[in-house]
């Protein structure tokens, strides 16, 4: 499938898959979306220590922003990014997140996130533990480990099998009690799948270009 690097409305780029008309991040603003959905609606709920599972590591944008935020907030983070199909080296080289986030002093951190060996655990610094797993989402079997899940899979219209009750049951099982899952999506079938898995659901204002998003809490 043809893949192109495109610029989004906030100046940051994303990868667009032409044949599917699907992008890794919102065309309305990749960085804006990441901050709104995953930081403002997710990470902001936590202080001190937090274990995060990202469903769809992709470009590494969410992980890198979380790293920058942990520095500002003094958080201790254990971050696990899961990706079934890693992006290409040529694509990584065209990502402009370090520049757009004015984080040139942490460029090596962003490079390490992409260049490190898959299925390896490393310390990016003394308070940020990072693991990158190449794994199908259906094979996730973590139990009671995470406080927060960034659910950033491709959209329902492209991969509906990633938004069903079975997947959200795996997410529910992976969370600690009172753990939270946030996602950019807000389709009724997705909400119902989350409810069947046992989550309490909140509709929140969406990122630019989307009316609503979902936050799910494990009771």
XYZ file of C-alpha atoms in Angstrom:
219
model
C 0.000 0.000 0.000
C 1.209 3.488 -0.831
C 2.213 5.518 2.226
C 2.950 9.246 2.281
C 4.232 11.686 4.870
C 1.745 14.576 5.028
C 1.695 17.788 7.050
C -1.234 18.255 9.443
C -2.899 21.546 10.342
C -0.654 22.258 13.357
C 2.546 21.866 11.325
C 3.398 18.374 12.560
C 3.393 15.467 10.130
C 1.721 12.095 10.012
C 1.798 8.999 7.803
C -1.126 8.642 5.427
C -2.017 5.279 3.853
C -3.437 6.215 0.475
C -5.342 3.006 -0.314
C -7.203 3.058 3.007
C -7.511 6.842 3.311
C -6.272 6.388 6.899
C -3.680 8.387 8.814
C -1.651 7.552 11.912
C -2.737 10.869 13.453
C -5.415 13.469 12.872
C -5.010 15.634 9.774
C -6.329 18.487 11.914
C -3.130 18.346 13.986
C -1.071 15.335 15.059
C 0.491 16.999 18.101
C -2.771 18.735 19.074
C -4.604 15.404 19.018
C -1.947 13.633 21.083
C -2.032 16.282 23.800
C -5.816 16.479 23.893
C -6.633 12.765 23.906
C -3.732 11.177 25.743
C -2.247 13.894 27.966
C -5.164 16.180 28.884
C -7.739 13.371 29.085
C -5.412 10.642 30.387
C -2.045 11.481 31.901
C -3.429 14.561 33.671
C -5.387 12.232 35.975
C -2.209 10.832 37.517
C 0.629 12.028 39.718
C 3.765 10.349 41.037
C 4.030 6.912 39.363
C 2.087 5.647 36.354
C 2.348 2.527 34.174
C 1.182 3.183 30.599
C 0.279 0.770 27.799
C 0.091 2.267 24.319
C -1.920 0.383 21.733
C -0.346 1.492 18.475
C 3.185 2.815 19.060
C 3.349 3.863 15.401
C 5.324 7.073 14.918
C 6.348 7.295 18.581
C 4.644 10.688 18.967
C 2.565 9.756 22.018
C 5.519 8.127 23.739
C 7.805 11.101 23.076
C 5.260 13.650 24.303
C 4.747 11.551 27.430
C 8.503 11.533 27.987
C 8.604 15.329 27.734
C 5.653 15.645 30.109
C 7.217 13.352 32.711
C 10.200 15.712 32.832
C 7.958 18.729 33.466
C 5.798 16.978 36.061
C 8.379 14.903 37.907
C 6.541 11.665 37.130
C 7.979 8.175 37.288
C 6.727 6.251 34.266
C 6.839 2.682 33.033
C 5.826 2.899 29.362
C 5.032 -0.063 27.104
C 4.348 0.630 23.426
C 2.815 -2.183 21.360
C 2.969 -2.232 17.572
C 2.283 -5.055 15.113
C 3.692 -3.346 12.018
C 6.625 -0.990 12.705
C 7.008 2.035 10.467
C 9.923 2.272 8.031
C 13.314 3.876 8.712
C 12.709 6.222 5.800
C 9.473 7.359 7.424
C 11.084 7.875 10.840
C 13.647 10.182 9.232
C 10.856 12.454 7.952
C 9.011 12.886 11.266
C 9.312 16.465 12.533
C 8.057 16.056 16.102
C 11.334 16.961 17.820
C 11.434 20.278 15.980
C 7.723 21.028 16.338
C 7.839 20.312 20.067
C 10.969 22.460 20.429
C 12.710 19.514 22.074
C 16.020 19.363 20.219
C 17.920 18.553 23.404
C 15.926 15.296 23.587
C 16.362 14.288 19.953
C 18.473 11.287 20.973
C 15.639 10.035 23.173
C 13.265 10.072 20.202
C 15.848 8.290 18.056
C 16.433 5.672 20.757
C 12.714 4.944 20.975
C 12.763 4.010 17.292
C 16.220 2.460 16.990
C 16.147 0.204 20.063
C 15.540 -3.504 19.634
C 11.944 -4.648 19.712
C 10.820 -6.591 22.802
C 13.577 -4.963 24.863
C 13.248 -2.996 28.108
C 15.490 0.038 28.710
C 15.768 3.093 30.947
C 15.552 6.306 28.929
C 16.406 8.065 32.168
C 16.208 7.201 35.859
C 12.444 7.827 35.971
C 11.278 6.636 32.539
C 11.335 2.905 31.847
C 10.496 2.053 28.254
C 9.580 -1.173 26.474
C 8.655 -1.569 22.823
C 6.802 -4.793 21.932
C 6.168 -6.007 18.400
C 2.922 -7.847 18.987
C -0.579 -8.243 17.591
C -3.084 -6.537 19.858
C -5.126 -9.744 20.003
C -2.151 -11.456 21.693
C -1.890 -9.031 24.617
C -2.380 -10.929 27.883
C -1.137 -8.552 30.597
C -3.006 -8.788 33.900
C -3.504 -5.897 36.324
C -0.304 -4.041 35.387
C -1.230 -0.656 33.931
C -2.812 2.522 35.275
C -3.429 4.084 31.877
C -3.957 2.848 28.328
C -3.507 5.028 25.257
C -5.748 3.248 22.737
C -4.521 4.592 19.390
C -5.295 1.821 16.914
C -6.329 2.536 13.322
C -9.970 3.554 13.001
C -12.997 1.276 13.166
C -13.776 1.632 9.461
C -10.317 0.258 8.601
C -9.807 -2.353 11.346
C -13.114 -3.061 13.149
C -11.592 -6.212 14.691
C -9.456 -3.989 16.956
C -12.508 -2.320 18.492
C -14.592 -5.256 19.688
C -15.503 -6.661 23.103
C -12.676 -9.229 23.003
C -10.029 -6.514 22.595
C -11.530 -4.302 25.284
C -11.730 -7.258 27.659
C -7.982 -7.636 27.204
C -7.581 -3.933 27.944
C -9.777 -4.231 31.048
C -7.712 -7.180 32.277
C -4.449 -5.308 31.685
C -5.496 -2.386 33.906
C -5.234 -2.085 37.647
C -8.468 -1.224 39.540
C -9.496 2.386 38.732
C -7.227 2.277 35.686
C -8.208 4.405 32.697
C -8.308 3.914 28.919
C -8.504 6.921 26.586
C -9.104 6.936 22.852
C -9.892 9.434 20.123
C -12.916 7.383 18.969
C -16.561 7.737 20.006
C -18.631 5.304 17.938
C -21.688 3.718 19.592
C -20.511 0.181 18.815
C -17.150 0.941 20.459
C -18.850 2.356 23.555
C -21.048 -0.751 23.777
C -18.042 -3.068 23.426
C -16.327 -1.227 26.290
C -19.449 -1.474 28.469
C -19.727 -5.223 27.830
C -16.077 -5.605 28.875
C -16.922 -3.997 32.224
C -15.821 -0.384 31.778
C -17.539 2.758 33.018
C -17.712 5.156 30.050
C -17.424 8.935 29.726
C -17.886 10.974 26.571
C -15.501 13.929 26.456
C -15.021 16.759 23.949
C -12.903 15.518 21.068
C -9.663 16.834 19.669
C -9.843 19.471 16.903
C -11.863 18.025 14.032
C -13.749 15.503 16.210
C -16.847 16.233 18.277
C -16.316 13.605 20.997
C -13.884 11.018 22.378
C -14.166 8.246 24.973
C -12.605 7.672 28.377
C -13.208 4.305 30.028
C -12.501 3.443 33.668
C -12.074 0.020 35.234
C -14.330 -0.204 38.265
